[in-house]
CSV table of C-alpha atoms in Angstrom, one decimal:
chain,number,residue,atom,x,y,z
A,1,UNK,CA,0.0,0.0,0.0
A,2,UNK,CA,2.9,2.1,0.8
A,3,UNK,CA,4.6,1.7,-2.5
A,4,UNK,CA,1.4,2.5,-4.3
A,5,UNK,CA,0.9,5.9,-2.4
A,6,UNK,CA,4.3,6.5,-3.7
A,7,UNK,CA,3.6,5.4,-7.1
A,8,UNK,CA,0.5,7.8,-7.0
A,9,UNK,CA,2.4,10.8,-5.2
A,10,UNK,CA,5.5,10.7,-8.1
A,11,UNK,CA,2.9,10.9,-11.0
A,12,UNK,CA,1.3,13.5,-9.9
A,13,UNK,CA,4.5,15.5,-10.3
A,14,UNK,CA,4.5,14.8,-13.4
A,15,UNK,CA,4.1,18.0,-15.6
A,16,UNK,CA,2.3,18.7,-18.5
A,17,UNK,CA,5.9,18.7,-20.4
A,18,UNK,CA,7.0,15.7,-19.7
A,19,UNK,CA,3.5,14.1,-20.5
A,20,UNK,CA,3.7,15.8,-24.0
A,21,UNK,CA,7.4,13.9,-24.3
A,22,UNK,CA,5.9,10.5,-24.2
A,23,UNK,CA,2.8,11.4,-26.0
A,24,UNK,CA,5.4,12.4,-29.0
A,25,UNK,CA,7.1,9.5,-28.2
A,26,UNK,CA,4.1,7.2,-28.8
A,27,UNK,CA,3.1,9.5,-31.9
A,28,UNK,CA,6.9,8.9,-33.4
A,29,UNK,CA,6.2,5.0,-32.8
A,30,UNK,CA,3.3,5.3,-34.6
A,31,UNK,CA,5.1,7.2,-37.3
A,32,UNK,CA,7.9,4.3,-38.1
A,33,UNK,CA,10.4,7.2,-36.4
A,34,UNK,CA,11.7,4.2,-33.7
A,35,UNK,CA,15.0,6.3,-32.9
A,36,UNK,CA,13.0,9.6,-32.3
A,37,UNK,CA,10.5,7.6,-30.6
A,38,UNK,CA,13.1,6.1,-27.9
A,39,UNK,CA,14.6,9.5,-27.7
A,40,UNK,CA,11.4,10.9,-26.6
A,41,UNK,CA,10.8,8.4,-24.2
A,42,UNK,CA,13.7,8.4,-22.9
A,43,UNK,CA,14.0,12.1,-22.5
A,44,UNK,CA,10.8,11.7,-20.7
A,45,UNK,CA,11.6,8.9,-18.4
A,46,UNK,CA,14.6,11.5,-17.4
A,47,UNK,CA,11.7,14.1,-16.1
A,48,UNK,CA,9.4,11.2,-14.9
A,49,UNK,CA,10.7,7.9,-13.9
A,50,UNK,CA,7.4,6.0,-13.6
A,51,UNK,CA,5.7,7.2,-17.4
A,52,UNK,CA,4.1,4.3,-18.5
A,53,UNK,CA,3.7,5.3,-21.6
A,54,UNK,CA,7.5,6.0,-22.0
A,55,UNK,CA,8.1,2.8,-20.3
A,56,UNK,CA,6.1,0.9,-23.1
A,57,UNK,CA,7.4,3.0,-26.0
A,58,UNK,CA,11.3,1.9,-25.0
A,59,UNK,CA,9.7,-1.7,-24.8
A,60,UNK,CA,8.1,-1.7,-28.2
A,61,UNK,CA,11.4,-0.4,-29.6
A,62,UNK,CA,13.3,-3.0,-28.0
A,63,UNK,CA,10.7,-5.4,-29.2
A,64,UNK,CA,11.2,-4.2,-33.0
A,65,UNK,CA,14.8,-4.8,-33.2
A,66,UNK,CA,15.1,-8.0,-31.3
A,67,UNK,CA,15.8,-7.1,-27.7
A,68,UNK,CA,13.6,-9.6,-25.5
A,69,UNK,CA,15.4,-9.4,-22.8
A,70,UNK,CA,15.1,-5.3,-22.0
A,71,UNK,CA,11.6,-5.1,-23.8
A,72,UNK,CA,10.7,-8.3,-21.2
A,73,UNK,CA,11.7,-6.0,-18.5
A,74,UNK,CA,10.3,-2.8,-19.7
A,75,UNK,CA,7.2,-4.1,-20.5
A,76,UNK,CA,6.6,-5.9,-16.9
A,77,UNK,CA,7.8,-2.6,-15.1
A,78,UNK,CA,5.1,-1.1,-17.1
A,79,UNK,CA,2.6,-3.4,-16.3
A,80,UNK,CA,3.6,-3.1,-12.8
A,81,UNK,CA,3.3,0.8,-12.2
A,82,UNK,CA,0.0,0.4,-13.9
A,83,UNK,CA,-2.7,-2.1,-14.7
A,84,UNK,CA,-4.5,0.4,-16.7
A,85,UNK,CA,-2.0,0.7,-20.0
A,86,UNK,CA,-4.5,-1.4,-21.9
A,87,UNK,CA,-1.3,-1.5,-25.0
A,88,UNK,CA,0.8,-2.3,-21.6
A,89,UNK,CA,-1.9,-5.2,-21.0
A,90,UNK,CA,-2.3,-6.6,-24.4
A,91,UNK,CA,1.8,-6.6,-24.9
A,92,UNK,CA,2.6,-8.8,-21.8
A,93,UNK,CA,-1.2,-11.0,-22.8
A,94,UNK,CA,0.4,-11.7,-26.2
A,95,UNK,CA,3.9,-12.5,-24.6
A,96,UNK,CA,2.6,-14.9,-22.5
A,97,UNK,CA,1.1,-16.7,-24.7
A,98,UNK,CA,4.2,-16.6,-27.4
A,99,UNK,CA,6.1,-18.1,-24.0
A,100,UNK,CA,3.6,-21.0,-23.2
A,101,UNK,CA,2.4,-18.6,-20.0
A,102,UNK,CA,-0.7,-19.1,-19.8
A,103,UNK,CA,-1.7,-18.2,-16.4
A,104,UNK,CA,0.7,-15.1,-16.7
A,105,UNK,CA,-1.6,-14.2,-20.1
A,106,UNK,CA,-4.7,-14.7,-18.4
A,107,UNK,CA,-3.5,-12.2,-15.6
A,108,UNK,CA,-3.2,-9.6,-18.7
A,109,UNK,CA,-6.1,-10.6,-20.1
A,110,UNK,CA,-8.2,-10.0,-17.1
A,111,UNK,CA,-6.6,-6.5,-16.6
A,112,UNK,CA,-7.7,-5.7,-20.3
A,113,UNK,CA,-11.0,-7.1,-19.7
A,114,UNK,CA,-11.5,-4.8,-16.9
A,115,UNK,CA,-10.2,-2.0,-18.1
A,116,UNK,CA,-12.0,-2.2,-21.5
A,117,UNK,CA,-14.3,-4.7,-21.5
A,118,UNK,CA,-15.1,-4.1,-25.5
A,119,UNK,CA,-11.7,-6.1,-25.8
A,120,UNK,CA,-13.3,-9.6,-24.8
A,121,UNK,CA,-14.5,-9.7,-28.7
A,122,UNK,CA,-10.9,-9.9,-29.7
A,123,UNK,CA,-9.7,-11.9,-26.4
A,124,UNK,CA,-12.4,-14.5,-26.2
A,125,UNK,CA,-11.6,-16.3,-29.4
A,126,UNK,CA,-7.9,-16.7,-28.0
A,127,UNK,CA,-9.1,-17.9,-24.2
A,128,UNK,CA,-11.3,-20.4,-25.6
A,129,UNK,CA,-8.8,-22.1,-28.2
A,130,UNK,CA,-6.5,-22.0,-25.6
A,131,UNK,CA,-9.2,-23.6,-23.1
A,132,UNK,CA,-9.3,-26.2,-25.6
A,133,UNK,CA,-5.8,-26.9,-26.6
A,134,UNK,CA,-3.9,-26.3,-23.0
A,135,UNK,CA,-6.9,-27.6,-20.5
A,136,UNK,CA,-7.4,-30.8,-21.5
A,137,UNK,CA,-3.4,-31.8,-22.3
A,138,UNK,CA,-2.6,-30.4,-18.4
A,139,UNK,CA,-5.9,-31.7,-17.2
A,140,UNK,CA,-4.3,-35.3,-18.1
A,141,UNK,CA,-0.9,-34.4,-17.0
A,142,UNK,CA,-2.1,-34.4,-13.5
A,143,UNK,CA,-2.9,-38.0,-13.9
């Protein structure tokens, strides 16, 4: 509880600037501009050390040219400062699937579904081919 107060506390010192660095950040992502994007973010993480959306942006980048290992870790400290990053979310459901994690992706999943319940059109499909692929293999594993 602590640690969240914290959490909460630092954001809200966040300014208006360094919001603006990771929203250009994200937009320069969006844009194909992957060096100006981690720039940005990183410029931004400088000013505010828990900006999600910074966080995510240096984790997509790292994704995109084949750094697991730091866009693993970027990702999940994402995730951690904040449930409600629904691209946060859907980034760590995917990976958990790609890894075989499947109560790790379910855990993202259920924060997505929360969040933006409008996502269980898209997520549904996946849970139930995974409900009917995984299940039954584990359920006789148990034998």
């Amino acid at each position: 509880m602590a640690v969240g107060l914290a959490v909460l506390a630092l954001r809200s010192l966040m300014t208006s600037e360094d919001r603006s660095l990771s929203a250009r950040a994200e937009e320069a992502f969006a844009d194909g501009q992957f060096e100006q994007a981690k720039t940005l973010s990183r410029q931004a993480l400088t000013a505010a050390p828990l900006d999600v959306r910074a966080l995510r942006v240096l984790g997509w980048t790292a994704d995109l040219a084949g750094d697991t290992r730091s866009a693993d870790q970027l990702m999940t400290l994402s995730g951690r400062i904040s449930r409600r990053d629904s691209d946060t979310q859907a980034w760590l459901f995917d990976r958990g699937l790609a890894l075989g994690s499947f109560p790790n992706a379910l855990k993202h999943a259920d924060a997505m579904l929360r969040r933006q319940p409008a996502t269980s059109q898209s997520i549904f499909p996946t849970l139930t081919t995974i409900l009917q692929e995984e299940l039954p293999d584990r359920l006789f594993s148990l034998e």
